[in-house]
Amino acid sequence: MSADNSADDIVNLTSRRWLLRQMAGVSLALPFAQWKPLPIWAQAPAQRTDTRGKKPAPAPPPTALSPEDDKFLDDLERSSFLFFWEQANPQTGLIKDRCNVHINDTGTVASIASTGFGLSAICIAEKRGYISHQDARLRVIATLVFLWRKLPTHRGFFYHFANINTGERIWDSEVSSVDTALLLCGILTCRQHFHDRDIVDLAQAIFDRVDWTWLSEDTTLLPHGWTPELGFLPYKWDYYSELMMIYLLGMGSSSHPLRPEAWLAWKRTTFEYDGLRYIGSFAPLFVHQYSQAWFDFRGKRDKYADYFLNSTTATEVHRRFCIELSKSFPDYSDDLWGITASDSDKGYVIWGGPPAMGPIDGTVVPAAPGGSLPFLPEATMRVLKNIRTHYPQAWSRYGFVDAFNPLKKWYDTDVVGIDTGITMLMAENARTAFVWETFMKNPEAQRGMANAGFKSYSPA
């Protein structure tokens, strides 16, 4: 879901998920005794009791934000929003995948995922008065008109990367199920926020055009994507990850709905680290964040888990994992942690853990704590304020750069749309729950969660 603007660097890369699949089966970089995969008989839902009667240890409860924290997050959101406003083509509404903050970046690579985050960012900015209602409305309408009339699609799904000026497919990129889902989440957020007839009609038309039944024609496990050259990609959304938004949107469709059994098809593998148990994947921290930027899982659970509490536990596990890493990388501490797929001094890397995915080298990724703000407000705020105060080169006009490494004295030149986006949306959710409350008014979101069997309950 992210890429460099250099064609030489990207020609064979289509997505983060492509990199994750390439790493599957590769030996893990840094094994730790605290982490252990549970045996097959223990691959049960994280909220159930296993045969030994042991329940998962509780993660720390949420902490209220102080006025100082709220002001800090407001500054962060204002800066992050500028990326989505300034690094877009106002005529097409498409937003760059990334931007070099040290130059006049003239790159033309847009991503539909970045555009989806950007549409939600416009809603936040209009609500908070960063831009006028009229400016926000006109930008959203221009974007939706272009998406509906001109941006190439296949069965309603969009290509991952496009030319920001023309919408032309770039790099032979795939028709992407997850990136289309991210775009749709932004579109549906706009529909509910603006209550504008033009926006409502365009959003409805774009969503209803998506043919989820084509994606699931001969399988309950959805493929990652499709290309006109090769057909469906061989990889499926089969393990817990950011896939939840794809399945829920598809099950919420009234025009081409997924069958409810699709929700039951993907695996929910249980991990254990330092006494904490949670559903996870051999994947970076972002898999616990993306669906939850829009879908509100608080106080709800399906037959398997409370996914909000699950992400809270996974974030706490990642924090402890990074502190353990300080034995090898002394920059990591309770005040400075967070590793998720990001830039590095050697290029784009899929890293994180536990178990360690690498090669971890002491790099810090602000979107890791930023995208987890609602899960562990106190712990993540401590990290973000520390970065802002003590690592000024990690800050830019558009908020945090994508990554930096204090040990190597390396600071990224770029911000990446999806990482800036997850930080901005989760900052607003931590403050007001605005994105959650707005998005969940959509009947598609409500229907998807109902068809998946979600029920309200009171967590212990």
Coordinates of C-alpha atoms in Angstrom, one line a residue:
M1 CA 0.0 0.0 0.0
S2 CA 3.0 2.3 -0.3
A3 CA 5.7 2.8 -2.7
D4 CA 8.7 4.9 -3.6
N5 CA 8.3 7.5 -6.4
S6 CA 11.3 6.0 -8.3
A7 CA 10.2 3.7 -11.1
D8 CA 13.5 1.8 -10.8
D9 CA 12.8 1.0 -7.2
I10 CA 9.2 0.0 -7.7
V11 CA 8.9 -1.8 -11.0
N12 CA 8.4 -5.2 -9.4
L13 CA 6.6 -4.0 -6.2
T14 CA 2.8 -3.8 -6.0
S15 CA 2.1 -3.5 -2.3
R16 CA 3.1 -4.0 1.3
R17 CA 1.3 -7.3 1.1
W18 CA 3.5 -8.4 -1.8
L19 CA 6.5 -7.8 0.5
L20 CA 4.9 -9.7 3.3
R21 CA 4.4 -12.7 1.1
Q22 CA 8.0 -12.5 -0.1
M23 CA 9.1 -12.7 3.6
A24 CA 6.9 -15.6 4.5
G25 CA 9.0 -18.5 5.5
V26 CA 12.2 -16.4 5.9
S27 CA 14.0 -16.9 9.2
L28 CA 13.0 -14.3 11.8
A29 CA 15.7 -11.9 12.6
L30 CA 15.6 -11.7 16.4
P31 CA 14.0 -14.5 18.4
F32 CA 12.9 -13.7 21.9
A33 CA 12.0 -16.1 24.7
Q34 CA 8.9 -14.0 25.7
W35 CA 7.1 -14.8 22.5
K36 CA 5.8 -18.2 21.5
P37 CA 3.4 -19.4 18.9
L38 CA 0.7 -21.5 20.6
P39 CA 0.3 -25.1 19.6
I40 CA -2.5 -26.0 17.2
W41 CA -4.9 -27.0 19.9
A42 CA -4.5 -23.6 21.4
Q43 CA -5.3 -21.7 18.2
A44 CA -8.6 -20.6 19.7
P45 CA -10.2 -17.2 19.8
A46 CA -8.3 -14.8 22.0
Q47 CA -11.2 -14.2 24.3
R48 CA -11.9 -17.8 25.1
T49 CA -10.4 -19.9 27.8
D50 CA -8.0 -22.7 26.6
T51 CA -7.9 -26.2 28.0
R52 CA -5.7 -25.2 30.9
G53 CA -8.3 -22.6 32.0
K54 CA -5.9 -19.7 31.4
K55 CA -7.5 -16.5 30.2
P56 CA -5.5 -13.8 28.4
A57 CA -4.0 -11.2 30.7
P58 CA -5.7 -7.8 30.5
A59 CA -4.1 -5.0 28.7
P60 CA -3.9 -1.5 30.3
P61 CA -7.2 0.4 30.2
P62 CA -7.5 3.6 28.0
T63 CA -6.4 6.8 29.6
A64 CA -8.2 10.2 29.2
L65 CA -6.2 12.8 27.2
S66 CA -5.1 15.9 29.1
P67 CA -5.7 19.4 27.6
E68 CA -2.0 19.5 26.8
D69 CA -2.3 16.2 24.9
D70 CA -5.3 17.5 23.0
K71 CA -3.4 20.5 21.9
F72 CA -0.5 18.4 20.8
L73 CA -2.8 16.2 18.7
D74 CA -4.5 19.2 17.2
D75 CA -1.2 20.5 16.0
L76 CA -0.4 17.0 14.7
E77 CA -3.7 16.8 12.8
R78 CA -3.3 20.2 11.3
S79 CA 0.1 19.4 10.0
S80 CA -0.9 16.0 8.7
F81 CA -3.9 17.4 6.9
L82 CA -1.7 19.7 4.9
F83 CA -0.3 16.7 3.2
F84 CA -3.7 15.5 2.0
W85 CA -4.7 19.1 0.9
E86 CA -1.5 20.3 -0.7
Q87 CA -0.2 17.0 -2.3
A88 CA -3.4 16.4 -4.3
N89 CA -4.5 17.5 -7.7
P90 CA -7.5 19.7 -7.0
Q91 CA -9.1 18.7 -10.4
T92 CA -8.9 14.9 -9.9
G93 CA -8.8 14.8 -6.1
L94 CA -6.2 12.1 -6.3
I95 CA -3.5 12.3 -3.5
K96 CA 0.1 11.4 -3.8
D97 CA 1.3 8.1 -2.3
R98 CA 4.2 10.0 -0.7
C99 CA 6.1 13.3 -0.8
N100 CA 9.6 14.4 -0.2
V101 CA 9.3 17.2 2.3
H102 CA 12.7 18.8 1.6
I103 CA 12.1 19.7 -2.1
N104 CA 9.4 20.8 -4.4
D105 CA 8.1 17.3 -5.0
T106 CA 6.8 17.0 -8.5
G107 CA 6.0 13.3 -8.4
T108 CA 2.9 12.1 -10.1
V109 CA 2.2 8.8 -8.3
A110 CA -1.1 8.8 -6.5
S111 CA -2.5 5.9 -4.5
I112 CA -6.1 5.1 -3.9
A113 CA -5.4 4.2 -0.3
S114 CA -3.8 7.7 0.3
T115 CA -6.9 9.2 -1.4
G116 CA -9.2 7.3 0.9
F117 CA -7.4 8.5 4.0
G118 CA -7.4 12.0 2.5
L119 CA -11.2 12.0 2.1
S120 CA -11.6 11.2 5.7
A121 CA -9.0 13.9 6.6
I122 CA -11.0 16.5 4.8
C123 CA -14.0 15.6 6.9
I124 CA -11.9 16.1 10.1
A125 CA -10.4 19.4 8.8
E126 CA -13.9 20.8 7.9
K127 CA -15.2 19.8 11.3
R128 CA -12.3 21.4 13.1
G129 CA -12.3 24.6 10.9
Y130 CA -8.9 24.0 9.3
I131 CA -10.7 24.7 6.0
S132 CA -14.0 26.2 5.0
H133 CA -17.1 24.1 4.4
Q134 CA -17.3 25.2 0.8
D135 CA -13.6 24.4 0.1
A136 CA -14.0 21.0 1.6
R137 CA -17.3 20.3 -0.2
L138 CA -15.9 21.3 -3.6
R139 CA -12.8 19.2 -3.2
V140 CA -14.8 16.1 -2.2
I141 CA -17.2 16.5 -5.1
A142 CA -14.3 16.9 -7.6
T143 CA -12.8 13.8 -6.2
L144 CA -15.9 11.7 -6.3
V145 CA -16.8 12.9 -9.9
F146 CA -13.4 11.9 -11.1
L147 CA -13.6 8.5 -9.3
W148 CA -17.0 7.8 -10.8
R149 CA -16.5 9.1 -14.3
K150 CA -12.8 8.8 -15.2
L151 CA -10.6 6.7 -12.9
P152 CA -10.2 3.2 -14.4
T153 CA -11.9 0.4 -12.6
H154 CA -12.6 -3.3 -13.0
R155 CA -15.9 -4.6 -11.6
G156 CA -15.9 -1.4 -9.5
F157 CA -12.5 -2.1 -7.9
F158 CA -9.7 0.5 -8.4
Y159 CA -6.1 0.1 -9.5
H160 CA -3.6 0.5 -6.6
F161 CA -1.5 3.3 -8.2
A162 CA -2.6 6.0 -10.6
N163 CA -1.2 9.1 -12.3
I164 CA -2.3 12.0 -10.1
N165 CA -3.2 14.2 -13.1
T166 CA -4.8 11.7 -15.5
G167 CA -5.8 8.7 -13.4
E168 CA -3.9 6.4 -15.7
R169 CA -2.8 3.1 -14.2
I170 CA 0.9 3.1 -13.1
W171 CA 3.5 0.3 -12.9
D172 CA 1.1 -2.3 -14.1
S173 CA -0.3 -2.2 -10.6
E174 CA -3.1 -4.5 -9.5
V175 CA -6.8 -3.9 -9.0
S176 CA -6.5 -4.0 -5.2
S177 CA -9.2 -5.3 -2.9
V178 CA -7.7 -3.7 0.3
D179 CA -6.8 -0.4 -1.3
T180 CA -10.2 -0.1 -2.8
A181 CA -11.6 -0.8 0.7
L182 CA -9.6 2.0 2.2
L183 CA -10.9 4.3 -0.6
L184 CA -14.5 3.3 0.1
C185 CA -14.1 3.9 3.8
G186 CA -13.1 7.5 3.0
I187 CA -16.0 7.9 0.5
L188 CA -18.5 6.6 3.0
T189 CA -17.2 8.9 5.7
C190 CA -17.7 11.9 3.4
R191 CA -21.3 10.8 2.6
Q192 CA -22.3 10.8 6.2
H193 CA -20.4 13.9 7.2
F194 CA -21.5 16.3 4.5
H195 CA -25.2 15.3 4.1
D196 CA -24.9 16.8 0.6
R197 CA -27.1 15.4 -2.1
D198 CA -24.3 15.5 -4.8
I199 CA -21.9 13.7 -2.4
V200 CA -24.5 11.2 -1.3
D201 CA -25.5 10.3 -4.8
L202 CA -21.9 10.0 -6.0
A203 CA -20.8 8.0 -3.0
Q204 CA -23.7 5.6 -3.3
A205 CA -23.0 5.1 -7.0
I206 CA -19.3 4.3 -6.5
F207 CA -20.0 1.9 -3.7
D208 CA -22.8 0.1 -5.4
R209 CA -20.6 -0.4 -8.5
V210 CA -18.2 -2.6 -6.6
D211 CA -18.9 -6.3 -7.4
W212 CA -17.9 -8.2 -4.3
T213 CA -19.5 -11.3 -5.8
W214 CA -17.0 -11.3 -8.6
L215 CA -14.2 -11.2 -6.0
S216 CA -15.7 -14.2 -4.2
E217 CA -17.0 -16.0 -7.3
D218 CA -15.4 -19.4 -6.5
T219 CA -13.9 -18.8 -3.0
T220 CA -15.0 -17.5 0.4
L221 CA -11.4 -16.3 0.9
L222 CA -11.0 -13.1 -1.1
P223 CA -8.0 -12.6 -3.3
H224 CA -5.6 -9.6 -2.8
G225 CA -6.2 -8.4 -6.3
W226 CA -6.4 -8.9 -10.1
T227 CA -4.5 -7.7 -13.1
P228 CA -5.7 -7.8 -16.8
E229 CA -2.4 -9.5 -17.6
L230 CA -2.5 -12.4 -15.1
G231 CA -6.0 -12.5 -13.7
F232 CA -6.5 -13.0 -9.9
L233 CA -3.4 -12.8 -7.8
P234 CA -2.6 -16.1 -6.0
Y235 CA -2.6 -14.6 -2.5
K236 CA -5.8 -14.7 -0.4
W237 CA -6.9 -12.7 2.6
D238 CA -6.7 -15.8 4.8
Y239 CA -5.2 -14.7 8.2
Y240 CA -6.2 -11.9 10.6
S241 CA -5.0 -8.6 9.3
E242 CA -6.4 -5.4 7.9
L243 CA -8.7 -7.7 5.9
M244 CA -11.6 -7.0 8.3
M245 CA -12.7 -3.9 6.5
I246 CA -12.8 -5.7 3.1
Y247 CA -15.0 -8.5 4.4
L248 CA -17.3 -6.1 6.3
L249 CA -17.8 -3.7 3.4
G250 CA -18.5 -6.6 1.1
M251 CA -21.0 -8.1 3.5
G252 CA -22.6 -4.7 3.9
S253 CA -23.2 -4.2 0.2
S254 CA -26.8 -4.1 -0.9
S255 CA -26.0 -4.4 -4.6
H256 CA -23.4 -7.3 -4.7
P257 CA -23.1 -8.6 -1.1
L258 CA -20.6 -11.2 0.1
R259 CA -22.1 -14.3 1.7
P260 CA -21.9 -14.2 5.6
E261 CA -19.8 -17.3 5.7
A262 CA -16.9 -15.3 4.3
W263 CA -16.5 -13.8 7.7
L264 CA -15.9 -17.2 9.1
A265 CA -13.4 -18.4 6.5
W266 CA -10.2 -16.5 7.5
K267 CA -8.0 -17.8 10.3
R268 CA -7.7 -16.2 13.7
T269 CA -4.3 -17.4 15.0
T270 CA -3.6 -16.8 18.7
F271 CA -0.2 -15.6 19.8
E272 CA 1.2 -15.2 23.3
Y273 CA 3.9 -12.9 24.6
D274 CA 4.9 -12.1 28.1
G275 CA 1.6 -13.6 29.4
L276 CA -0.6 -11.6 27.0
R277 CA -2.7 -13.5 24.5
Y278 CA -4.2 -12.0 21.3
I279 CA -5.2 -12.8 17.7
G280 CA -2.5 -11.7 15.3
S281 CA -0.4 -12.5 12.3
F282 CA 3.3 -12.7 11.3
A283 CA 2.9 -9.1 10.2
P284 CA 3.7 -5.5 11.3
L285 CA 1.6 -3.5 13.7
F286 CA -0.5 -1.7 11.0
V287 CA -2.6 -4.9 10.6
H288 CA -4.2 -4.0 14.0
Q289 CA -4.9 -0.4 13.0
Y290 CA -6.3 0.1 9.5
S291 CA -9.8 -1.5 9.8
Q292 CA -10.2 0.2 13.2
A293 CA -9.6 3.7 11.8
W294 CA -13.3 3.5 10.6
F295 CA -15.1 0.5 12.0
D296 CA -15.9 1.0 15.6
F297 CA -15.3 -2.3 17.4
R298 CA -15.6 -0.8 20.9
G299 CA -18.0 -2.7 23.1
K300 CA -18.8 -5.2 20.4
R301 CA -17.6 -8.7 19.7
D302 CA -18.4 -11.5 17.3
K303 CA -18.2 -15.2 18.2
Y304 CA -14.4 -15.0 18.3
A305 CA -13.2 -11.8 19.9
D306 CA -13.5 -8.2 21.0
Y307 CA -11.2 -6.8 18.3
F308 CA -10.7 -3.4 19.9
L309 CA -9.4 -5.0 23.1
N310 CA -7.4 -7.4 20.9
S311 CA -5.7 -4.5 19.2
T312 CA -5.1 -2.9 22.6
T313 CA -3.3 -6.0 23.8
A314 CA -1.4 -6.3 20.5
T315 CA -0.1 -2.7 20.9
E316 CA 0.9 -3.4 24.5
V317 CA 2.7 -6.5 23.4
H318 CA 4.5 -4.5 20.7
R319 CA 5.6 -1.9 23.2
R320 CA 7.1 -4.6 25.5
F321 CA 8.7 -6.2 22.5
C322 CA 10.4 -2.9 21.5
I323 CA 11.6 -2.4 25.1
E324 CA 13.1 -5.9 25.1
L325 CA 14.9 -4.9 21.8
S326 CA 16.7 -2.2 23.7
K327 CA 19.3 -4.8 24.6
S328 CA 20.3 -4.7 21.0
F329 CA 19.2 -1.2 20.0
P330 CA 19.6 1.2 22.9
D331 CA 17.5 3.9 21.3
Y332 CA 14.3 1.9 22.1
S333 CA 12.8 2.6 25.5
D334 CA 9.4 3.2 27.1
D335 CA 9.6 6.8 25.6
L336 CA 10.7 5.7 22.1
W337 CA 9.3 2.6 20.5
G338 CA 7.3 1.6 17.4
I339 CA 8.2 -0.5 14.3
T340 CA 5.8 -1.1 11.4
A341 CA 6.2 -1.3 7.7
S342 CA 8.1 1.9 6.6
D343 CA 11.0 3.5 4.9
S344 CA 14.5 2.9 6.1
D345 CA 18.0 4.1 5.1
K346 CA 18.1 1.1 2.8
G347 CA 14.6 1.4 1.3
Y348 CA 11.1 0.3 2.1
V349 CA 11.1 -2.5 4.7
I350 CA 8.4 -4.8 6.2
W351 CA 9.4 -5.1 9.9
G352 CA 7.9 -5.3 13.3
G353 CA 7.0 -8.0 15.8
P354 CA 6.8 -10.1 17.8
P355 CA 8.1 -12.4 16.5
A356 CA 10.8 -10.2 15.1
M357 CA 10.5 -9.3 11.4
G358 CA 13.5 -7.6 10.1
P359 CA 16.2 -6.8 9.7
I360 CA 15.3 -4.5 12.6
D361 CA 18.1 -1.9 13.1
G362 CA 16.8 0.6 15.6
T363 CA 14.6 2.5 13.2
V364 CA 11.5 4.2 14.8
V365 CA 8.3 4.6 12.8
P366 CA 6.0 7.3 14.3
A367 CA 2.9 5.8 12.6
A368 CA 3.3 2.7 14.9
P369 CA 2.4 4.6 18.1
G370 CA 0.4 7.2 16.1
G371 CA -2.0 4.6 14.6
S372 CA -2.5 3.0 18.0
L373 CA -3.5 6.2 19.9
P374 CA -7.0 5.0 20.8
F375 CA -5.7 1.7 22.1
L376 CA -3.0 3.0 24.5
P377 CA -3.4 6.8 24.7
E378 CA -0.9 7.4 27.6
A379 CA 1.9 5.2 26.2
T380 CA 1.6 6.3 22.6
M381 CA 1.3 10.0 23.5
R382 CA 4.5 9.7 25.6
V383 CA 6.3 8.5 22.5
L384 CA 4.9 11.0 20.0
K385 CA 5.7 14.0 22.3
N386 CA 9.2 12.7 22.9
I387 CA 9.8 12.5 19.2
R388 CA 8.5 15.9 18.6
T389 CA 10.5 17.4 21.5
H390 CA 13.8 15.6 21.1
Y391 CA 14.1 14.6 17.5
P392 CA 13.2 17.8 15.5
Q393 CA 14.5 16.4 12.3
A394 CA 11.7 13.8 12.5
W395 CA 9.1 16.6 12.1
S396 CA 8.1 18.4 8.9
R397 CA 5.4 20.7 7.5
Y398 CA 3.3 17.6 7.1
G399 CA 3.9 16.2 10.6
F400 CA 6.2 13.3 11.3
V401 CA 8.4 12.0 8.6
D402 CA 7.8 8.3 7.8
A403 CA 10.7 7.0 9.9
F404 CA 14.1 7.8 11.5
N405 CA 17.0 6.0 13.1
P406 CA 18.7 7.9 16.0
L407 CA 21.5 5.3 16.1
K408 CA 22.4 5.9 12.5
K409 CA 21.5 9.6 12.6
W410 CA 19.3 9.0 9.7
Y411 CA 16.0 10.9 9.1
D412 CA 13.6 10.1 6.2
T413 CA 13.0 12.8 3.6
D414 CA 9.5 11.5 2.9
V415 CA 6.0 11.4 4.4
V416 CA 3.8 8.5 3.3
G417 CA 0.1 9.0 2.8
I418 CA -1.2 5.9 4.5
D419 CA 1.1 6.4 7.5
T420 CA 0.3 10.0 7.9
G421 CA -3.4 9.1 7.4
I422 CA -3.6 6.4 10.0
T423 CA -2.0 8.8 12.5
M424 CA -4.4 11.6 11.7
L425 CA -7.5 9.5 11.8
M426 CA -6.6 7.7 15.0
A427 CA -5.6 11.0 16.7
E428 CA -9.1 12.3 16.0
N429 CA -10.7 9.0 17.2
A430 CA -8.7 9.2 20.4
R431 CA -9.9 12.8 20.9
T432 CA -13.5 12.6 19.9
A433 CA -14.3 9.3 18.2
F434 CA -15.5 11.5 15.2
V435 CA -14.4 9.2 12.4
W436 CA -15.9 6.1 14.1
E437 CA -19.2 7.8 14.9
T438 CA -19.5 9.3 11.4
F439 CA -18.6 6.2 9.5
M440 CA -20.7 3.9 11.6
K441 CA -23.8 5.8 10.6
N442 CA -23.5 4.2 7.2
P443 CA -26.0 1.4 6.7
E444 CA -23.3 -0.6 4.8
A445 CA -21.1 -0.5 7.9
Q446 CA -24.0 -1.5 10.2
R447 CA -25.2 -4.2 7.9
G448 CA -21.7 -5.6 7.5
M449 CA -21.1 -5.9 11.2
A450 CA -24.6 -7.4 11.8
N451 CA -24.1 -10.0 9.1
A452 CA -20.7 -10.9 10.7
G453 CA -22.5 -11.6 13.9
F454 CA -21.3 -8.6 16.0
K455 CA -23.2 -8.0 19.3
S456 CA -22.9 -5.2 21.8
Y457 CA -21.6 -6.3 25.2
S458 CA -20.0 -4.8 28.3
P459 CA -16.3 -5.8 28.5
A460 CA -15.2 -7.0 31.9

